PDB file of C-alpha atoms in Angstrom:
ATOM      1  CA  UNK A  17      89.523 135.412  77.474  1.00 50.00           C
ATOM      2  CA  UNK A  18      90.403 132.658  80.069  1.00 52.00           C
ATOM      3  CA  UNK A  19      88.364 130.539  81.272  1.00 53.00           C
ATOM      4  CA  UNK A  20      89.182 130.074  85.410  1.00 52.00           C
ATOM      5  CA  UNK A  21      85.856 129.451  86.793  1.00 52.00           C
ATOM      6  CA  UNK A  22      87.113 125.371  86.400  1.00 55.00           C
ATOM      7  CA  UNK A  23      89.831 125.225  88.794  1.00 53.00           C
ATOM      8  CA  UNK A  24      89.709 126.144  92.510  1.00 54.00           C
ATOM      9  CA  UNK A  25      92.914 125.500  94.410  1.00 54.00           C
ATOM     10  CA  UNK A  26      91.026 126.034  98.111  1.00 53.00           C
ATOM     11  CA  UNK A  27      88.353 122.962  97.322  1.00 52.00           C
ATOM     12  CA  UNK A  28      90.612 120.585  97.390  1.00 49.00           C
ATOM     13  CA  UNK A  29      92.684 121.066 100.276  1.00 53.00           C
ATOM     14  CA  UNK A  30      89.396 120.485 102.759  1.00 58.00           C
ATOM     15  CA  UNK A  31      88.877 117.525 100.914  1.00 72.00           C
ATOM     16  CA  UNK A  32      92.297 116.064 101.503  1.00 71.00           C
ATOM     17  CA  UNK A  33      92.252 117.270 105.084  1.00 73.00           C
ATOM     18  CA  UNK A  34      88.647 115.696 106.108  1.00 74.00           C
ATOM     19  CA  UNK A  35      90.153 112.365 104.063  1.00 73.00           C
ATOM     20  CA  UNK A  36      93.632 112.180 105.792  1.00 74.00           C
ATOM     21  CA  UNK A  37      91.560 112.771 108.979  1.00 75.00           C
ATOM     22  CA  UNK A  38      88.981 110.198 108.183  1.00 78.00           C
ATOM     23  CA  UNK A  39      92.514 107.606 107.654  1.00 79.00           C
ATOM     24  CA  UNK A  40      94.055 108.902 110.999  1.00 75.00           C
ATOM     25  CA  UNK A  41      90.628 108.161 113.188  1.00 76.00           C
ATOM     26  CA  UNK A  42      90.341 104.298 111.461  1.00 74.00           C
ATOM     27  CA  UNK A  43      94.003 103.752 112.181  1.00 73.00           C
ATOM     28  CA  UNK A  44      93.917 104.993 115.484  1.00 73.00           C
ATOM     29  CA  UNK A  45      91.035 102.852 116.273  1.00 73.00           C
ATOM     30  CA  UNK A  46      92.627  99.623 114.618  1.00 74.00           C
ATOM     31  CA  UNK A  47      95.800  99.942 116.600  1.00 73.00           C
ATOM     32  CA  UNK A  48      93.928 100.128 120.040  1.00 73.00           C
ATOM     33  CA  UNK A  49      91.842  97.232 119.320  1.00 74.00           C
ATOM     34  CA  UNK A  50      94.857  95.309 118.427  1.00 73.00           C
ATOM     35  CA  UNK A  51      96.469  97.000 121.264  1.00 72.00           C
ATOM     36  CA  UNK A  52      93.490  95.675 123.582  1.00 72.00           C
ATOM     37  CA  UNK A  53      93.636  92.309 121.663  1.00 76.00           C
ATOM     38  CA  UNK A  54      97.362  92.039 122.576  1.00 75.00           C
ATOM     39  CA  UNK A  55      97.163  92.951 126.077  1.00 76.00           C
ATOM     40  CA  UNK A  56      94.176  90.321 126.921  1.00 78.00           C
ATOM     41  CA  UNK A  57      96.034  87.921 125.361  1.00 80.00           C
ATOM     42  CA  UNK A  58      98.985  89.083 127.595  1.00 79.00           C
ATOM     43  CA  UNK A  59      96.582  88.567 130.440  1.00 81.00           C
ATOM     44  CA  UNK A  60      95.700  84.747 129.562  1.00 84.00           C
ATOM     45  CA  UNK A  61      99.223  83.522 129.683  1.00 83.00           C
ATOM     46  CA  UNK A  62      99.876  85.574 133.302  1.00 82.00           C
ATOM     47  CA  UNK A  63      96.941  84.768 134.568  1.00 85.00           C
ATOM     48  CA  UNK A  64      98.562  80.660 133.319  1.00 85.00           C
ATOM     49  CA  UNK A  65     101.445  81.370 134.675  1.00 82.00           C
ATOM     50  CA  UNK A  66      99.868  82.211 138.266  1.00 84.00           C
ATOM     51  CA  UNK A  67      98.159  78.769 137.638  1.00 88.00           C
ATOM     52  CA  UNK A  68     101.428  77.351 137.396  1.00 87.00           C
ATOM     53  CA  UNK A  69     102.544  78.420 140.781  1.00 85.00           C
ATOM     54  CA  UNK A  70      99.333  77.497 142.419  1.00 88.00           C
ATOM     55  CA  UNK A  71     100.064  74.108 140.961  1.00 88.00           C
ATOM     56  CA  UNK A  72     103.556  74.125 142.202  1.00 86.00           C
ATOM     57  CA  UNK A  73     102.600  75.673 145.655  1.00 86.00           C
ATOM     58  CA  UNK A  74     100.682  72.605 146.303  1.00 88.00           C
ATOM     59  CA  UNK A  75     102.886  69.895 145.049  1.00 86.00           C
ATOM     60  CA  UNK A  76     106.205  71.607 147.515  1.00 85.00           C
ATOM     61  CA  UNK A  77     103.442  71.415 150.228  1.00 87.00           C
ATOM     62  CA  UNK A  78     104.502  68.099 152.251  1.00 88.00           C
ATOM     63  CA  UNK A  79     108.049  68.717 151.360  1.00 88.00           C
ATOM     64  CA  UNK A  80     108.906  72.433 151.860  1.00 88.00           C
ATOM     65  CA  UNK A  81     106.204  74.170 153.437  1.00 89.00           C
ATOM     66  CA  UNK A  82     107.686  77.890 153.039  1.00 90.00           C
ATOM     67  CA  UNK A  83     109.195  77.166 149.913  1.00 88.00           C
ATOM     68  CA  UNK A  84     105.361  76.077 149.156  1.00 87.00           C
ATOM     69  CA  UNK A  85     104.067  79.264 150.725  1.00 90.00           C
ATOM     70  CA  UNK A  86     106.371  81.957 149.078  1.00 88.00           C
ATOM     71  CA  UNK A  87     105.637  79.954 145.571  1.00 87.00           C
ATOM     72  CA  UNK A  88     101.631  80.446 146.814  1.00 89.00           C
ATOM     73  CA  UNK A  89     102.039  84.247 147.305  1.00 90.00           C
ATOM     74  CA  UNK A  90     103.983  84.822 144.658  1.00 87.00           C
ATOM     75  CA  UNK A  91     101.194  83.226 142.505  1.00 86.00           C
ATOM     76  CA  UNK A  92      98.460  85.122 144.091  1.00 89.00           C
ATOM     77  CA  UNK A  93     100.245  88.530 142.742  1.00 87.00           C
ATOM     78  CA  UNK A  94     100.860  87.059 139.677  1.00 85.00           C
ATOM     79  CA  UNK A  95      96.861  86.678 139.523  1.00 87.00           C
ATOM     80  CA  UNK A  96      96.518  90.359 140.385  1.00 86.00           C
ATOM     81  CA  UNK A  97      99.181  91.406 137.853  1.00 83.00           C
ATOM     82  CA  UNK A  98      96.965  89.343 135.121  1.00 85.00           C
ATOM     83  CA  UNK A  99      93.239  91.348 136.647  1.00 87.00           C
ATOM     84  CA  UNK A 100      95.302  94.388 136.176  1.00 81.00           C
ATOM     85  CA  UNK A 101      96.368  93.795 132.926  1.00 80.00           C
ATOM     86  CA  UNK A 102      92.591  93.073 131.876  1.00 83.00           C
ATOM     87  CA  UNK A 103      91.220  96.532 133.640  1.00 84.00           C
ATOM     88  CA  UNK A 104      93.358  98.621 131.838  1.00 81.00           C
ATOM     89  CA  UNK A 105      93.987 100.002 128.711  1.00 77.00           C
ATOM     90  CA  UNK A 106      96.964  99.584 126.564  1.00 75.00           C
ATOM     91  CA  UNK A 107      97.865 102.957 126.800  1.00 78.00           C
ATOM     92  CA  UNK A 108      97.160 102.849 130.509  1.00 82.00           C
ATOM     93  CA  UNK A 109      99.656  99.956 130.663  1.00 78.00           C
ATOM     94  CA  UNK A 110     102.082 102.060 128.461  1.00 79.00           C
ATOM     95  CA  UNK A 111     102.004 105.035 130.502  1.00 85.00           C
ATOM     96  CA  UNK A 112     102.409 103.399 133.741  1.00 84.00           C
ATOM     97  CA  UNK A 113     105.730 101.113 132.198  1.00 81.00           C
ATOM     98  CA  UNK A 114     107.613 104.640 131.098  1.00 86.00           C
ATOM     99  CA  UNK A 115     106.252 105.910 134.547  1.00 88.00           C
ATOM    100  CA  UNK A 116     108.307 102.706 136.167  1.00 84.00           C
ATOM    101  CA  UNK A 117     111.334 103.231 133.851  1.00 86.00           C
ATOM    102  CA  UNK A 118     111.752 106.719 134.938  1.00 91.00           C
ATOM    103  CA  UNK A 119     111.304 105.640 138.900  1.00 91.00           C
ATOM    104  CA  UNK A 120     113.633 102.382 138.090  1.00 88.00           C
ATOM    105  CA  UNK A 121     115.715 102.790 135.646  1.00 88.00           C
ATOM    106  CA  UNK A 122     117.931  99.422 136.749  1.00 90.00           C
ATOM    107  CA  UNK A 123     115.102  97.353 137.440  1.00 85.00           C
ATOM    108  CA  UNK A 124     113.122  97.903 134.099  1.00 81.00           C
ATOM    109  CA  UNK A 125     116.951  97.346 132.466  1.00 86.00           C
ATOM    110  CA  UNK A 126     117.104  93.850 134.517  1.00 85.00           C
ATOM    111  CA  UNK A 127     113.633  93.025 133.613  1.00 81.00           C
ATOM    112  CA  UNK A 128     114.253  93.548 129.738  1.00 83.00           C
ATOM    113  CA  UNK A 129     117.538  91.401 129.886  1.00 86.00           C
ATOM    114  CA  UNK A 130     115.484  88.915 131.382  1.00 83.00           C
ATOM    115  CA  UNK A 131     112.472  89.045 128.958  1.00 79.00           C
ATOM    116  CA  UNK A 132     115.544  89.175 126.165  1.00 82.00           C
ATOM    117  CA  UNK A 133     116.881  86.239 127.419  1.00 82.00           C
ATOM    118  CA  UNK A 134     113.576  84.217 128.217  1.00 77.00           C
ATOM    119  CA  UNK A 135     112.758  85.533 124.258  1.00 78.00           C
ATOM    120  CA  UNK A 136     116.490  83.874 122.696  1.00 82.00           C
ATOM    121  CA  UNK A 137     116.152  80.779 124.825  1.00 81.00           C
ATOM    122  CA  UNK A 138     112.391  80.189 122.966  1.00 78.00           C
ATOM    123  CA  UNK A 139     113.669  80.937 119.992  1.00 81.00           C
ATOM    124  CA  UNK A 140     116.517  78.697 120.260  1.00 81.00           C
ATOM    125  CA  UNK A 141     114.423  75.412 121.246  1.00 78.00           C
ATOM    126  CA  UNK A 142     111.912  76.284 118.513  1.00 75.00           C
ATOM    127  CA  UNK A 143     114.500  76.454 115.934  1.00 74.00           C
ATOM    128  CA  UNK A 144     116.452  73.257 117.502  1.00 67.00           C
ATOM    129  CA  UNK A 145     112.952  71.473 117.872  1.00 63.00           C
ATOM    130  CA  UNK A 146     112.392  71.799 113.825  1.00 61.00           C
ATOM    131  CA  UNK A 147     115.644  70.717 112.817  1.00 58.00           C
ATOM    132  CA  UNK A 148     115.484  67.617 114.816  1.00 59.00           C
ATOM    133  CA  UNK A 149     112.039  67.454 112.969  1.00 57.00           C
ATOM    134  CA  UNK A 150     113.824  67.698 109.189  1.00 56.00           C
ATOM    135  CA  UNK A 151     116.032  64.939 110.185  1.00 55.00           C
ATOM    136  CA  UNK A 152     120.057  64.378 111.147  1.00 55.00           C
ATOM    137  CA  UNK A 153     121.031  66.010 108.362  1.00 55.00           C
ATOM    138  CA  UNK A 154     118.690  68.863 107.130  1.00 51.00           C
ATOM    139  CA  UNK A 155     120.991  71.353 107.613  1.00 54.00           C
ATOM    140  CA  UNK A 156     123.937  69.796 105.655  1.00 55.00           C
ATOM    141  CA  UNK A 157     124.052  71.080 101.681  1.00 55.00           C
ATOM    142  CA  UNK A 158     123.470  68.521  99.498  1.00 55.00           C
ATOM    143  CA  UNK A 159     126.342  69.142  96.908  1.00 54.00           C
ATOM    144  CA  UNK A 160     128.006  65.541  96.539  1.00 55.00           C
ATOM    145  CA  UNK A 161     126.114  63.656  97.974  1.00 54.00           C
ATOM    146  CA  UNK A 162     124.285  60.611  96.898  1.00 58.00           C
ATOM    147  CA  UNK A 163     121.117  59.278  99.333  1.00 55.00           C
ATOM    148  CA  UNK A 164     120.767  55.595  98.762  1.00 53.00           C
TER     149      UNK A 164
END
């Protein structure tokens, strides 16, 4: 006499299946919002950026006025490259980067080597910035030494 009205191997798997769905929908969501969160934020320092030229436009004025002009236009697309970046999506944004690498394969290569660069230099000046913070000597070891 055994007793298998307990156990029912088919109950479970829905169970696990509705659950691991119920984990993929709340992940999904989480990483577009932070997605979205990212890509405004993207958006703030562009759009600051196009500030910066308008600034600069105006200061070359008297001096250079096509030098002033190119800086001016170059700002203005800067602005539209920040309104883009707000209207889209992040996977809008993602699909039309691997659209560009596969039209411009050398150009999105240039433009990472750049951004790498830009990156190392920031990195380097933060990290040379704190140091100078710590004092002369922060990064020498201490063995045998005596600070009077």
């Amino acid at each position: 006499m055994s007793d298998t009205s307990h156990y029912q191997p088919n109950k479970a798997k829905p169970d696990l299946g509705a659950a691991v769905s119920e984990i993929k929908t709340a992940f999904t969501g989480k990483a577009e919002e932070l997605a979205d969160r990212s890509t405004e934020s993207g958006a703030a320092a562009v759009s600051a950026l196009g500030k910066t030229a308008a600034t600069l436009a105006g200061s070359l004025e008297e001096q250079s006025p096509a030098v002033a002009e190119y800086v001016r236009s170059t700002g203005q697309r800067i602005d539209r490259l920040a309104d883009d970046l707000r209207d889209k999506s992040a996977g809008e944004l993602l699909t039309m980067a691997t659209d560009f690498g596969k039209r411009q394969p050398l150009a999105l290569l240039a433009g990472s080597a750049i951004v790498g660069f830009a990156l190392a230099r920031i990195v380097k000046a933060g990290i040379g910035a704190s140091a100078e913070a710590a004092g002369p000597r922060a990064n020498e070891p201490n063995v045998g030494r005596i600070d009077v």
